[in-house]
């Protein structure tokens, strides 16, 4: 009875599948059942198998039908013909990639996802890579923190990049390696700042002068501000009275807050100043009787020799 029930359920499932109809434009999902040099066969679990020809597999010109897809892979594709004349449903993975990819690309940009990508070509003004089968462009200005003289040095290299522009209508995808490098450098800078303590004495160079103080370059991408009130023990009207850009200076860290350093030159000058102590003047005199502190009493006790 159990075997009969299982047979009936299998029959009903096959019947349901035989009744499923697809039409052009439908998105379907199946499992790769076979691969040849020119096409991929997809088991759609319905009345007919799907067929993806090589020209409809990927936008990536470097795509390899032997290396980049395997039997058992799950693929999504768009129906481009209900029957190729031989009982197969013709499919396009490229069209499905177009539909699915752009939403995914937008999500990646919104989430700031860092992608590991291979540079596949060099074009005017930048390089080309592919993200989920979609052609992406990395401008030369976004390839590194500094100036890139020869774009060809990036060809076939692996880079980490973030998506900075997604335009589905214009099929425009722009990425940046520079943004990833900037983020890494900022993390390193914050880690270095976290190791700096209030009271540390550091050496640096005057980088920029403003109306309210001077920014000091402390090296390794770290800088801090010496407020005008912390430049000199004397009151000054302008930073330029004491400093000019390029001057080497020694500073003391007086505050670390939100990844920013507040510095002081005045604190070091105050510490180096000699300690002055007021000494009381001592008078030596003789007096018969009790000690007195009044001026009249002191003068009265003086013996002048007028000879």
Short mmCIF file of C-alpha atoms in Angstrom, two decimals:
data_model
loop_
_atom_site.label_atom_id
_atom_site.label_comp_id
_atom_site.label_asym_id
_atom_site.label_seq_id
_atom_site.Cartn_x
_atom_site.Cartn_y
_atom_site.Cartn_z
CA UNK A 1 0.00 0.00 0.00
CA UNK A 2 2.90 2.32 0.85
CA UNK A 3 4.62 1.62 -2.49
CA UNK A 4 1.37 2.29 -4.33
CA UNK A 5 1.03 5.63 -2.51
CA UNK A 6 4.57 6.64 -3.42
CA UNK A 7 3.95 5.69 -7.05
CA UNK A 8 0.79 7.77 -7.13
CA UNK A 9 2.60 10.80 -5.62
CA UNK A 10 5.40 10.48 -8.17
CA UNK A 11 2.85 10.22 -10.97
CA UNK A 12 1.01 13.31 -9.71
CA UNK A 13 4.30 15.25 -9.56
CA UNK A 14 5.19 14.25 -13.12
CA UNK A 15 1.72 15.21 -14.24
CA UNK A 16 2.05 18.64 -12.63
CA UNK A 17 5.43 19.14 -14.30
CA UNK A 18 4.05 18.13 -17.69
CA UNK A 19 1.34 20.76 -17.33
CA UNK A 20 3.79 23.57 -16.52
CA UNK A 21 4.17 25.87 -19.47
CA UNK A 22 6.76 28.57 -19.93
CA UNK A 23 6.65 31.53 -22.26
CA UNK A 24 9.20 33.93 -23.64
CA UNK A 25 10.48 36.36 -21.03
CA UNK A 26 9.90 34.02 -18.07
CA UNK A 27 12.70 33.65 -15.54
CA UNK A 28 13.41 29.98 -14.76
CA UNK A 29 15.86 28.16 -12.53
CA UNK A 30 17.35 24.75 -13.16
CA UNK A 31 20.35 22.46 -12.70
CA UNK A 32 23.12 22.04 -15.23
CA UNK A 33 22.71 18.51 -16.61
CA UNK A 34 25.25 18.53 -19.43
CA UNK A 35 28.00 20.61 -21.02
CA UNK A 36 29.41 20.53 -24.55
CA UNK A 37 31.78 22.85 -26.38
CA UNK A 38 28.92 25.01 -27.63
CA UNK A 39 26.01 24.72 -25.19
CA UNK A 40 24.78 23.85 -21.72
CA UNK A 41 21.78 21.60 -21.03
CA UNK A 42 19.63 22.57 -18.05
CA UNK A 43 17.19 20.32 -16.19
CA UNK A 44 14.23 22.56 -15.44
CA UNK A 45 12.21 19.85 -13.74
CA UNK A 46 9.41 20.25 -16.29
CA UNK A 47 8.30 18.71 -19.57
CA UNK A 48 11.35 19.82 -21.52
CA UNK A 49 15.02 20.54 -20.93
CA UNK A 50 16.48 23.98 -21.35
CA UNK A 51 19.35 24.81 -23.64
CA UNK A 52 21.79 27.70 -23.19
CA UNK A 53 24.01 28.31 -26.18
CA UNK A 54 27.54 29.58 -25.64
CA UNK A 55 26.63 33.05 -26.94
CA UNK A 56 23.95 33.36 -24.23
CA UNK A 57 26.03 32.17 -21.28
CA UNK A 58 27.98 35.24 -20.15
CA UNK A 59 28.83 38.84 -20.93
CA UNK A 60 32.40 38.18 -19.85
CA UNK A 61 34.53 37.60 -22.95
CA UNK A 62 36.93 35.56 -20.85
CA UNK A 63 34.19 33.14 -19.80
CA UNK A 64 35.14 29.48 -20.35
CA UNK A 65 32.37 26.93 -20.87
CA UNK A 66 34.74 24.22 -19.62
CA UNK A 67 36.12 26.05 -16.57
CA UNK A 68 33.47 28.49 -15.36
CA UNK A 69 30.39 26.25 -15.24
CA UNK A 70 29.95 22.66 -14.07
CA UNK A 71 27.36 19.89 -14.03
CA UNK A 72 25.25 20.28 -10.90
CA UNK A 73 25.45 24.08 -10.85
CA UNK A 74 22.19 25.93 -10.27
CA UNK A 75 21.51 28.56 -12.92
CA UNK A 76 18.84 31.14 -13.58
CA UNK A 77 17.94 32.02 -17.15
CA UNK A 78 15.36 33.84 -19.21
CA UNK A 79 13.25 31.96 -21.77
CA UNK A 80 14.02 33.33 -25.24
CA UNK A 81 12.18 30.62 -27.20
CA UNK A 82 9.62 28.04 -26.10
CA UNK A 83 10.85 25.50 -28.66
CA UNK A 84 14.04 25.43 -30.70
CA UNK A 85 12.44 23.00 -33.17
CA UNK A 86 13.99 20.00 -31.45
CA UNK A 87 11.92 20.06 -28.29
CA UNK A 88 14.25 22.23 -26.20
CA UNK A 89 13.45 25.49 -24.44
CA UNK A 90 16.04 28.06 -25.46
CA UNK A 91 17.40 30.06 -22.55
CA UNK A 92 19.64 33.05 -21.95
CA UNK A 93 21.72 33.24 -18.82
CA UNK A 94 23.04 36.61 -19.98
CA UNK A 95 19.57 38.16 -19.85
CA UNK A 96 18.93 36.67 -16.43
CA UNK A 97 22.26 38.05 -15.24
CA UNK A 98 21.21 41.47 -16.47
CA UNK A 99 17.94 41.33 -14.54
CA UNK A 100 19.31 39.82 -11.36
CA UNK A 101 22.70 41.48 -11.32
CA UNK A 102 21.72 45.13 -11.15
CA UNK A 103 19.62 44.73 -8.02
CA UNK A 104 22.46 42.79 -6.45
CA UNK A 105 24.99 45.41 -7.54
CA UNK A 106 22.89 48.17 -6.00
CA UNK A 107 22.76 46.24 -2.73
CA UNK A 108 26.54 45.78 -2.81
CA UNK A 109 27.05 49.51 -3.26
CA UNK A 110 24.59 50.37 -0.49
CA UNK A 111 26.31 47.95 1.89
CA UNK A 112 29.83 49.05 0.92
CA UNK A 113 30.83 45.50 -0.03
CA UNK A 114 34.52 45.06 -0.82
CA UNK A 115 34.92 42.89 -3.92
CA UNK A 116 37.98 40.91 -5.00
CA UNK A 117 38.20 41.28 -8.77
CA UNK A 118 40.54 40.53 -11.65
CA UNK A 119 41.39 43.28 -14.11
CA UNK A 120 40.37 41.95 -17.51
CA UNK A 121 41.27 44.78 -19.85
CA UNK A 122 42.80 48.22 -20.28
CA UNK A 123 40.81 50.94 -22.04
CA UNK A 124 41.12 54.69 -22.45
CA UNK A 125 41.05 56.33 -19.04
CA UNK A 126 40.92 53.18 -16.94
CA UNK A 127 40.53 49.42 -16.74
CA UNK A 128 37.73 46.90 -17.11
CA UNK A 129 36.58 44.15 -14.76
CA UNK A 130 33.44 42.03 -14.36
CA UNK A 131 31.10 41.72 -11.36
CA UNK A 132 28.63 38.84 -11.56
CA UNK A 133 28.96 38.92 -15.33
CA UNK A 134 28.41 42.67 -15.62
CA UNK A 135 31.13 44.81 -17.16
CA UNK A 136 32.54 47.33 -14.72
CA UNK A 137 34.84 50.28 -15.26
CA UNK A 138 37.53 51.51 -12.88
CA UNK A 139 38.77 55.00 -13.84
CA UNK A 140 42.52 55.59 -13.64
CA UNK A 141 41.88 58.12 -10.86
CA UNK A 142 40.23 55.36 -8.79
CA UNK A 143 42.92 52.71 -9.22
CA UNK A 144 45.24 53.86 -6.44
CA UNK A 145 45.76 56.56 -3.82
CA UNK A 146 48.47 58.11 -5.98
CA UNK A 147 48.89 58.79 -9.67
CA UNK A 148 48.95 55.73 -11.95
CA UNK A 149 51.41 56.19 -14.79
CA UNK A 150 50.98 52.88 -16.63
CA UNK A 151 47.55 51.23 -16.64
CA UNK A 152 48.97 48.09 -18.23
CA UNK A 153 50.65 47.15 -14.94
CA UNK A 154 47.16 46.33 -13.61
CA UNK A 155 46.22 43.94 -16.42
CA UNK A 156 45.36 40.46 -15.06
CA UNK A 157 46.06 41.68 -11.53
CA UNK A 158 43.66 41.02 -8.64
CA UNK A 159 42.39 44.08 -6.79
CA UNK A 160 39.95 44.93 -4.02
CA UNK A 161 37.32 47.47 -5.04
CA UNK A 162 34.00 49.02 -4.03
CA UNK A 163 31.11 49.90 -6.32
CA UNK A 164 30.61 53.67 -6.48
CA UNK A 165 28.08 54.00 -9.33
CA UNK A 166 25.20 51.74 -10.40
CA UNK A 167 23.08 52.92 -13.35
CA UNK A 168 20.79 50.11 -14.48
CA UNK A 169 19.17 52.08 -17.30
CA UNK A 170 22.49 53.08 -18.85
CA UNK A 171 24.13 49.74 -17.94
CA UNK A 172 26.87 51.69 -16.21
CA UNK A 173 28.90 50.19 -13.37
CA UNK A 174 31.83 52.12 -11.87
CA UNK A 175 34.16 50.84 -9.16
CA UNK A 176 36.96 52.22 -7.02
CA UNK A 177 40.12 50.61 -5.67
CA UNK A 178 41.11 53.96 -4.17
CA UNK A 179 38.14 53.98 -1.78
CA UNK A 180 39.18 50.61 -0.35
CA UNK A 181 42.78 51.77 0.07
CA UNK A 182 41.61 54.99 1.74
CA UNK A 183 39.51 53.00 4.21
CA UNK A 184 42.44 50.71 5.01
CA UNK A 185 44.76 53.65 5.52
CA UNK A 186 42.23 55.33 7.80
CA UNK A 187 41.92 52.15 9.87
CA UNK A 188 45.70 52.02 10.22
CA UNK A 189 45.74 55.70 11.21
CA UNK A 190 43.07 55.20 13.84
CA UNK A 191 44.98 52.21 15.23
CA UNK A 192 48.13 54.34 15.49
CA UNK A 193 46.22 57.18 17.16
CA UNK A 194 44.76 54.70 19.65
CA UNK A 195 48.32 53.96 20.78
CA UNK A 196 49.06 57.65 21.44
CA UNK A 197 48.55 58.77 25.03
CA UNK A 198 47.93 62.17 26.58
CA UNK A 199 51.30 63.45 27.76
CA UNK A 200 53.29 61.91 24.89
CA UNK A 201 55.93 64.24 23.44
CA UNK A 202 56.30 64.01 19.65
CA UNK A 203 58.24 65.68 16.88
CA UNK A 204 56.69 66.89 13.65
CA UNK A 205 56.57 69.53 10.94
CA UNK A 206 54.22 72.47 10.54
CA UNK A 207 51.93 71.37 7.72
CA UNK A 208 49.25 74.04 7.48
CA UNK A 209 48.69 77.35 9.26
CA UNK A 210 45.19 78.69 9.85
CA UNK A 211 43.74 81.64 11.70
CA UNK A 212 43.12 79.50 14.78
CA UNK A 213 46.27 77.41 14.91
CA UNK A 214 48.64 75.14 13.06
CA UNK A 215 48.30 71.54 11.89
CA UNK A 216 51.38 69.47 12.64
CA UNK A 217 52.39 66.51 10.47
CA UNK A 218 53.58 63.81 12.86
CA UNK A 219 54.38 61.26 10.15
CA UNK A 220 52.65 58.04 9.01
CA UNK A 221 49.60 60.03 7.94
CA UNK A 222 48.98 61.35 11.47
CA UNK A 223 48.51 65.03 12.18
CA UNK A 224 47.23 67.12 15.05
CA UNK A 225 46.23 70.69 15.82
CA UNK A 226 48.14 73.17 17.95
CA UNK A 227 45.59 75.83 18.81
CA UNK A 228 46.90 79.39 18.74
CA UNK A 229 46.50 79.55 22.52
CA UNK A 230 48.86 76.56 22.86
CA UNK A 231 51.71 77.88 20.70
CA UNK A 232 53.46 80.29 23.06
CA UNK A 233 53.32 81.25 26.74
CA UNK A 234 53.06 84.84 25.48
CA UNK A 235 49.84 86.09 23.94
CA UNK A 236 50.15 86.24 20.16
CA UNK A 237 47.85 87.79 17.57
CA UNK A 238 48.86 85.54 14.66
CA UNK A 239 50.35 82.07 14.33
CA UNK A 240 52.77 83.53 11.79
CA UNK A 241 54.49 85.47 14.60
CA UNK A 242 55.96 82.16 15.79
CA UNK A 243 55.60 79.54 13.07
CA UNK A 244 55.84 79.07 9.35
CA UNK A 245 55.00 76.06 7.21
CA UNK A 246 57.81 73.52 7.15
CA UNK A 247 59.14 74.40 10.60
CA UNK A 248 60.22 71.40 12.70
CA UNK A 249 58.49 71.46 16.08
CA UNK A 250 58.23 69.44 19.25
CA UNK A 251 54.75 69.09 20.74
CA UNK A 252 52.98 67.50 23.65
CA UNK A 253 49.70 65.61 23.29
CA UNK A 254 47.11 67.26 25.53
CA UNK A 255 43.95 65.52 24.28
CA UNK A 256 42.86 62.57 22.13
CA UNK A 257 39.21 62.64 21.13
CA UNK A 258 37.24 61.08 18.26
CA UNK A 259 40.45 60.13 16.47
CA UNK A 260 41.80 63.70 16.62
CA UNK A 261 44.89 64.95 18.44
CA UNK A 262 45.15 68.24 20.29
CA UNK A 263 48.75 69.33 20.69
CA UNK A 264 50.63 71.97 22.67
CA UNK A 265 54.00 73.68 22.26
CA UNK A 266 53.28 75.92 25.20
CA UNK A 267 53.07 72.95 27.60
CA UNK A 268 56.65 72.00 26.79
CA UNK A 269 57.89 75.57 27.14
CA UNK A 270 56.14 75.87 30.50
CA UNK A 271 57.78 72.63 31.64
CA UNK A 272 61.24 73.81 30.55
CA UNK A 273 60.95 77.23 32.26
CA UNK A 274 63.11 77.61 35.42
CA UNK A 275 61.20 77.42 38.66
CA UNK A 276 61.35 80.84 40.36
CA UNK A 277 61.01 81.06 44.14
CA UNK A 278 60.75 84.28 46.09
CA UNK A 279 63.34 84.42 48.84
CA UNK A 280 62.66 86.61 51.81
CA UNK A 281 65.36 89.20 52.53
CA UNK A 282 67.02 88.60 55.92
CA UNK A 283 68.03 91.34 58.25
CA UNK A 284 70.69 90.75 60.91
CA UNK A 285 70.63 93.02 63.80
CA UNK A 286 71.13 93.11 67.58
CA UNK A 287 68.58 94.33 69.98
CA UNK A 288 68.29 94.14 73.69
CA UNK A 289 64.87 93.01 74.52
CA UNK A 290 62.16 91.32 72.49
CA UNK A 291 62.16 90.92 68.76
CA UNK A 292 60.15 93.50 66.92
CA UNK A 293 58.93 93.62 63.37
CA UNK A 294 57.91 97.27 63.03
CA UNK A 295 60.07 99.63 60.95
CA UNK A 296 60.53 102.01 63.89
CA UNK A 297 61.74 99.20 66.08
CA UNK A 298 64.19 97.99 63.41
CA UNK A 299 65.63 101.48 62.91
CA UNK A 300 65.87 101.98 66.61
CA UNK A 301 68.03 98.92 66.87
CA UNK A 302 70.55 100.10 64.28
CA UNK A 303 73.91 101.51 65.45
CA UNK A 304 75.42 103.87 62.84
CA UNK A 305 79.11 104.72 62.84
CA UNK A 306 79.33 108.36 61.66
CA UNK A 307 83.07 108.71 61.95
#
